[in-house]
Short mmCIF file of C-alpha atoms in Angstrom, two decimals:
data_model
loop_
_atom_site.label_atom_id
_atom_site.label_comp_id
_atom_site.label_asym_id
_atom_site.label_seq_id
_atom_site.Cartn_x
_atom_site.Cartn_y
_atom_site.Cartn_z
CA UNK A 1 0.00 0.00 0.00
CA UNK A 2 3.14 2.15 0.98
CA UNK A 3 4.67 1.39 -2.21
CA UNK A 4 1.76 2.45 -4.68
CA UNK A 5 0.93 5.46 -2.50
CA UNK A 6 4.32 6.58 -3.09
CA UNK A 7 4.17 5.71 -6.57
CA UNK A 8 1.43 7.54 -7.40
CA UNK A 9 2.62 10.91 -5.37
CA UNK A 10 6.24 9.96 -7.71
CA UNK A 11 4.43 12.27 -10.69
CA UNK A 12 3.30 15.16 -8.64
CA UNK A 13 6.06 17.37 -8.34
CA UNK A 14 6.06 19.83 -5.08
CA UNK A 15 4.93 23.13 -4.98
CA UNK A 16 1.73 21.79 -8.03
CA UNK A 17 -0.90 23.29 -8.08
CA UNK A 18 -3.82 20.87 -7.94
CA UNK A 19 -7.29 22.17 -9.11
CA UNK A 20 -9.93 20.13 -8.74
CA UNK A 21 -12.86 19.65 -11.65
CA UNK A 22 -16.45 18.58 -11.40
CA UNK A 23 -18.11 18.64 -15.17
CA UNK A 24 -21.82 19.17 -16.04
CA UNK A 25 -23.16 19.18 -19.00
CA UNK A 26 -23.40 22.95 -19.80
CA UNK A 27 -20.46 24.45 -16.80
CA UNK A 28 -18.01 22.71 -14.74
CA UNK A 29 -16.82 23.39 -11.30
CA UNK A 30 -13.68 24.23 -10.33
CA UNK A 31 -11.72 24.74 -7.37
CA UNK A 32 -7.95 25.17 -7.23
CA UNK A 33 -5.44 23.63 -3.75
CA UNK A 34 -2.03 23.90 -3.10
CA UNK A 35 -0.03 21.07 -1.67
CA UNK A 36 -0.74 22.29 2.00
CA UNK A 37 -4.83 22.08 1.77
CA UNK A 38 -5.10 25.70 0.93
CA UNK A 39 -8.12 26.22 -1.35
CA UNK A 40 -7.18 29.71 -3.71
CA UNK A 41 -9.76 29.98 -5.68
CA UNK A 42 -13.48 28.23 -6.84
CA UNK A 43 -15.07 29.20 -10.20
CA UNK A 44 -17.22 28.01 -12.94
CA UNK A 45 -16.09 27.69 -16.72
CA UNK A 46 -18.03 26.78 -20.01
CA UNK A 47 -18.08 23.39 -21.10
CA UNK A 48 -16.78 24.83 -24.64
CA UNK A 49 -13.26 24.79 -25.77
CA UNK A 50 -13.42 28.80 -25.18
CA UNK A 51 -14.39 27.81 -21.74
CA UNK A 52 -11.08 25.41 -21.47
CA UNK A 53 -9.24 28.62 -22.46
CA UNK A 54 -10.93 31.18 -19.95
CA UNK A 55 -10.58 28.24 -16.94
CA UNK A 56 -6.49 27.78 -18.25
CA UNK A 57 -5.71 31.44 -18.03
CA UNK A 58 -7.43 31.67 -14.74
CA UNK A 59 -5.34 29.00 -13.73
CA UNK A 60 -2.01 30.18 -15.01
CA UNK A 61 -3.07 33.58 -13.01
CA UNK A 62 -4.09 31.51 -9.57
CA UNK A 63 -0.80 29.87 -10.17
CA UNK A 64 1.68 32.57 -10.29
CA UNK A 65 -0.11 34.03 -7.47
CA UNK A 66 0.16 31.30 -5.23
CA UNK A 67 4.04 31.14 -6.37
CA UNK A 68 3.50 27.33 -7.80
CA UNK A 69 5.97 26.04 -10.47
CA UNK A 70 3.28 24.28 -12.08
CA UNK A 71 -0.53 23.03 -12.21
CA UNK A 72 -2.14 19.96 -12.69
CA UNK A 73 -6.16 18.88 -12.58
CA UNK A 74 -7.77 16.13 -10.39
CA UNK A 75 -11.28 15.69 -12.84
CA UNK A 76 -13.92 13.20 -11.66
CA UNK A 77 -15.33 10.74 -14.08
CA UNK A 78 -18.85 10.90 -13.19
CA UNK A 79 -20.97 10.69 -16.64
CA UNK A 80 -19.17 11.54 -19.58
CA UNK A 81 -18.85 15.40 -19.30
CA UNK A 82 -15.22 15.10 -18.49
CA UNK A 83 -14.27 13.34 -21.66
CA UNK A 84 -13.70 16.75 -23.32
CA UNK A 85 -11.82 18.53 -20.96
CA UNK A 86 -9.41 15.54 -20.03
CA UNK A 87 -8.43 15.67 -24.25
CA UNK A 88 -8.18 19.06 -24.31
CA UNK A 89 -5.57 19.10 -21.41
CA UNK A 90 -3.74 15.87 -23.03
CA UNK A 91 -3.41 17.70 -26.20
CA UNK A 92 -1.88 20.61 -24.37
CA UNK A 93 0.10 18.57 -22.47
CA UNK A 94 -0.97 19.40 -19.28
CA UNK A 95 -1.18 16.92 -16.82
CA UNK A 96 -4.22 15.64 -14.89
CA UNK A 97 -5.49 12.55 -13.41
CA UNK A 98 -8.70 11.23 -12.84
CA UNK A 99 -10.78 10.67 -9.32
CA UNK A 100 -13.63 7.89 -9.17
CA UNK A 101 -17.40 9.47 -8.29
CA UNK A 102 -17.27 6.49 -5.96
CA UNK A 103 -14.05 7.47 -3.82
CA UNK A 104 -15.38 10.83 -4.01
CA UNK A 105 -18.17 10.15 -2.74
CA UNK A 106 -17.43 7.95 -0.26
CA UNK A 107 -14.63 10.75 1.05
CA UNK A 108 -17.31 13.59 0.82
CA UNK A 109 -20.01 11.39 2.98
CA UNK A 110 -17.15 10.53 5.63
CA UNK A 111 -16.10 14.31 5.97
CA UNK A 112 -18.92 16.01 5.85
CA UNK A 113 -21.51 15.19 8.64
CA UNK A 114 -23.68 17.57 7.38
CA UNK A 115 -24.16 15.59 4.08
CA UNK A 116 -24.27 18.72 1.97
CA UNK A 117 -23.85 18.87 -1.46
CA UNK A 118 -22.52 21.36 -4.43
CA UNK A 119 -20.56 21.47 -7.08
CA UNK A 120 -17.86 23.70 -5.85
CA UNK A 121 -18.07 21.00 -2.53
CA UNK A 122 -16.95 18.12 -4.69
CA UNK A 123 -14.46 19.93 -7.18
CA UNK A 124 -12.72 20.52 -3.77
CA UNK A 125 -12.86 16.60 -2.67
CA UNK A 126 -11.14 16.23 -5.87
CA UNK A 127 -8.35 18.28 -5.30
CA UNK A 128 -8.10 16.66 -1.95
CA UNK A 129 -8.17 13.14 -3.07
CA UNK A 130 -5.40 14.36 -5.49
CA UNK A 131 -3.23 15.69 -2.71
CA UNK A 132 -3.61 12.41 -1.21
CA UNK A 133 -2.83 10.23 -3.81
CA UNK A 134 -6.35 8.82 -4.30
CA UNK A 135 -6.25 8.73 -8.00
CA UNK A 136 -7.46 6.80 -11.10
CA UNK A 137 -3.63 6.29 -13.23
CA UNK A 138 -4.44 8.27 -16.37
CA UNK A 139 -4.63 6.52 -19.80
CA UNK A 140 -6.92 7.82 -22.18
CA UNK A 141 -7.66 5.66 -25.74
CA UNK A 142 -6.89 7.23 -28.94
CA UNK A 143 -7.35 6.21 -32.64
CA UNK A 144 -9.71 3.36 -33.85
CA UNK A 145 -9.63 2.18 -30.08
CA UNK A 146 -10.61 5.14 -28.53
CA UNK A 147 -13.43 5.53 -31.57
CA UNK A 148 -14.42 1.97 -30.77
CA UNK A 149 -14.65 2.43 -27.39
CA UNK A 150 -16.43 5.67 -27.63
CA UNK A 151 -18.94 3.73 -29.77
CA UNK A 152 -19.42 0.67 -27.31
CA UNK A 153 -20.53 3.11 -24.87
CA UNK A 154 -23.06 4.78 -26.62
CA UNK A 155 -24.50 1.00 -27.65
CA UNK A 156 -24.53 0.10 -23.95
CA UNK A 157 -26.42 3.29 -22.81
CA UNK A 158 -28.80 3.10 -25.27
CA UNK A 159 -29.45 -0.58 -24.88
CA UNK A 160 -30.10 0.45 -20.89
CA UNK A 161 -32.03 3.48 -22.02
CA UNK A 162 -34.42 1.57 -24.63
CA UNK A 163 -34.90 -1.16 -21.55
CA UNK A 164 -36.03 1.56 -18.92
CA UNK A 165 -38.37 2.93 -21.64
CA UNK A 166 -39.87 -0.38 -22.63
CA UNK A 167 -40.54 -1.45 -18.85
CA UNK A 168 -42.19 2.31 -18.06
CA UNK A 169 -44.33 1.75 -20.79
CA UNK A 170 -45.29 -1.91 -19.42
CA UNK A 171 -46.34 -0.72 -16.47
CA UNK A 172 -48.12 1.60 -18.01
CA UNK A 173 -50.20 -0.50 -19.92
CA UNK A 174 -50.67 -3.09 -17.08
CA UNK A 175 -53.03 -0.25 -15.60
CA UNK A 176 -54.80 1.19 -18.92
CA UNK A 177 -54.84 -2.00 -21.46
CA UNK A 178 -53.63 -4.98 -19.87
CA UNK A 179 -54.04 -7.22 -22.67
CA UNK A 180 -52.09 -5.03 -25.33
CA UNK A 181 -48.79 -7.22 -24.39
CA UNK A 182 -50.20 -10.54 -25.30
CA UNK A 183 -50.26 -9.76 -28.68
CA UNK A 184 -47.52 -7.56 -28.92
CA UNK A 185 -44.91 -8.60 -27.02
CA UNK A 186 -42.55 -5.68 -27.92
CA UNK A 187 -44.57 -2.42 -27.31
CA UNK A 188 -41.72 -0.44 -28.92
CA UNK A 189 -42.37 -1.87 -32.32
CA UNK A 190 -43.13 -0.19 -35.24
CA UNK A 191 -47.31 -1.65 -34.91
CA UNK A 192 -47.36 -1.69 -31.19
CA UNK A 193 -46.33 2.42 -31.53
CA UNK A 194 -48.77 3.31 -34.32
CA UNK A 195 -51.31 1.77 -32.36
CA UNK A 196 -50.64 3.60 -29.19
CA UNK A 197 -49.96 6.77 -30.70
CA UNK A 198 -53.68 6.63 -32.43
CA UNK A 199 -55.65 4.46 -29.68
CA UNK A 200 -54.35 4.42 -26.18
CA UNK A 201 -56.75 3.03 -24.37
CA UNK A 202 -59.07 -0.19 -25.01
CA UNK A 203 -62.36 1.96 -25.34
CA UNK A 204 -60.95 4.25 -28.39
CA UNK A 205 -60.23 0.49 -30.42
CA UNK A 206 -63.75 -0.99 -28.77
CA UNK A 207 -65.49 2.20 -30.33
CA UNK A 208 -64.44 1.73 -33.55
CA UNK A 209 -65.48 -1.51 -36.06
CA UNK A 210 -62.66 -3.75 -36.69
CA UNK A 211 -62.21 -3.06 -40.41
CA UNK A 212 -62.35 0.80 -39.24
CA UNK A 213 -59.73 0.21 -36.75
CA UNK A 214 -57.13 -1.72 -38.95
CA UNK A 215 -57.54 0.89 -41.84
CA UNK A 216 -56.77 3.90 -39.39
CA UNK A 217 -53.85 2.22 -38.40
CA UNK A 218 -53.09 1.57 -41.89
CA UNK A 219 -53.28 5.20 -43.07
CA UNK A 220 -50.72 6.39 -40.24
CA UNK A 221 -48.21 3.10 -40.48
CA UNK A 222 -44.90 3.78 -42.39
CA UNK A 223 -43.77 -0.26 -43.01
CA UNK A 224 -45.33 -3.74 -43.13
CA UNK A 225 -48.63 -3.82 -41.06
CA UNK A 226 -49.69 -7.11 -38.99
CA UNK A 227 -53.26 -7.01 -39.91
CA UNK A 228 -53.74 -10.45 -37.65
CA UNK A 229 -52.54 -8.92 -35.02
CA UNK A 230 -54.38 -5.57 -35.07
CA UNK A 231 -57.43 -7.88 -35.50
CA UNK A 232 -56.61 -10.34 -32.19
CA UNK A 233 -56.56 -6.65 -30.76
CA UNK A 234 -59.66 -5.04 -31.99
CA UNK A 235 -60.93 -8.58 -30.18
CA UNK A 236 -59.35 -8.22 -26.96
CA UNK A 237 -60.28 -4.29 -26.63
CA UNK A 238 -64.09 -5.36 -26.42
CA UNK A 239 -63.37 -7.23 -23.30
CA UNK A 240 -60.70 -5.26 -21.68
CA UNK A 241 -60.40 -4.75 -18.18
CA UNK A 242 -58.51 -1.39 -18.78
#
């Protein structure tokens, strides 16, 4: 434990300093430390490369002032929002490393009994966790890899984000038309979606006359229609609990 702490402090040259980052979408949070637990400075900079710019010259300024030789950032990797800034600052070769949400966290909720939260709060933690050489060992992808990586990522959170939506709208048909699912077993299809985007609810399909109901359908449907299955509908509406 000795031995990694010390080889993780190794890169941090004395008299750094550290300035902890907490990205959002539209602004991070920053707050800047030196190497005794003095906080300088907190501010807030524009997720925009112009931002980047502003939030480096502020920097540069905090740093002379505080008579460092030098600067490096301690970003947590909560979301994705710090995917930008940590390639801008490897393309300028400044050096940075990266602080798990969960250490933070788990630092933050030990510390402060008061349980508060902000952003300025945990860009501080971050700066802190740097100091103390609790730190993610920076590697970021490039190329293809970083591309294909970039890529996987998206897949998995839209594979998660298509699930969440398909189970709210289960539920929400358990309650209005309870029967909809046995005959469409994916209410995100193309048919299922037509069909709730025109009828809703059981009594807007019972109201209707079953060749009426499949040619509504028909005129709004972009794609190949299941007629059987609009019929086995137009069936089950008449009888529907919802």
């Amino acid at each position: 434990m000795k031995n990694s702490t010390a080889r993780k402090l190794r890169p941090i040259p004395t008299g750094y300093l550290m300035v902890g980052i907490d990205p959002h979408q539209k602004k991070h949070a920053a707050a800047a430390m030196t190497q005794d637990a003095v906080v300088c400075t907190k501010f807030k900079f524009a997720n925009s490369r112009q931002g980047y710019e502003v939030a480096l010259e502020r920097v540069r300024a905090e740093m002379i002032k505080a008579s460092c030789r030098g600067v490096i950032f301690a970003i947590e990797t909560g979301g994705h929002y710090w995917r930008n800034l940590a390639y801008f600052l490897e393309d300028r070769g400044i050096p940075f490393r990266l602080i798990s949400q969960f250490t933070l966290r788990r630092r933050r909720d030990g510390k402060d009994i008061n349980r508060r939260k902000n952003d300025f709060r945990d860009a501080e933690m971050a700066a802190e966790l740097l100091r103390t050489s609790d730190f993610t060992e920076t590697r970021l992808p490039q190329g293809v890899y970083a591309e294909l990586r970039s890529a996987h990522s998206a897949y998995f959170r839209l594979g998660k984000e298509r699930t969440r939506i398909t189970n709210l709208l289960r539920g929400l048909l358990d309650s209005l038309f309870l029967e909809f699912t046995q005959i469409f077993k994916d209410p995100c299809g193309q048919t299922a979606r037509t069909v709730l985007s025109i009828c809703p609810t059981p009594g807007v399909i019972a109201h209707m006359r079953e060749d009426e109901f499949v040619n509504t359908i028909r005129r709004e449907h972009q794609g190949r229609l299941m007629r059987k299955k609009l019929r086995a509908l137009h069936r089950l509406a008449q009888g529907s609990i919802g």
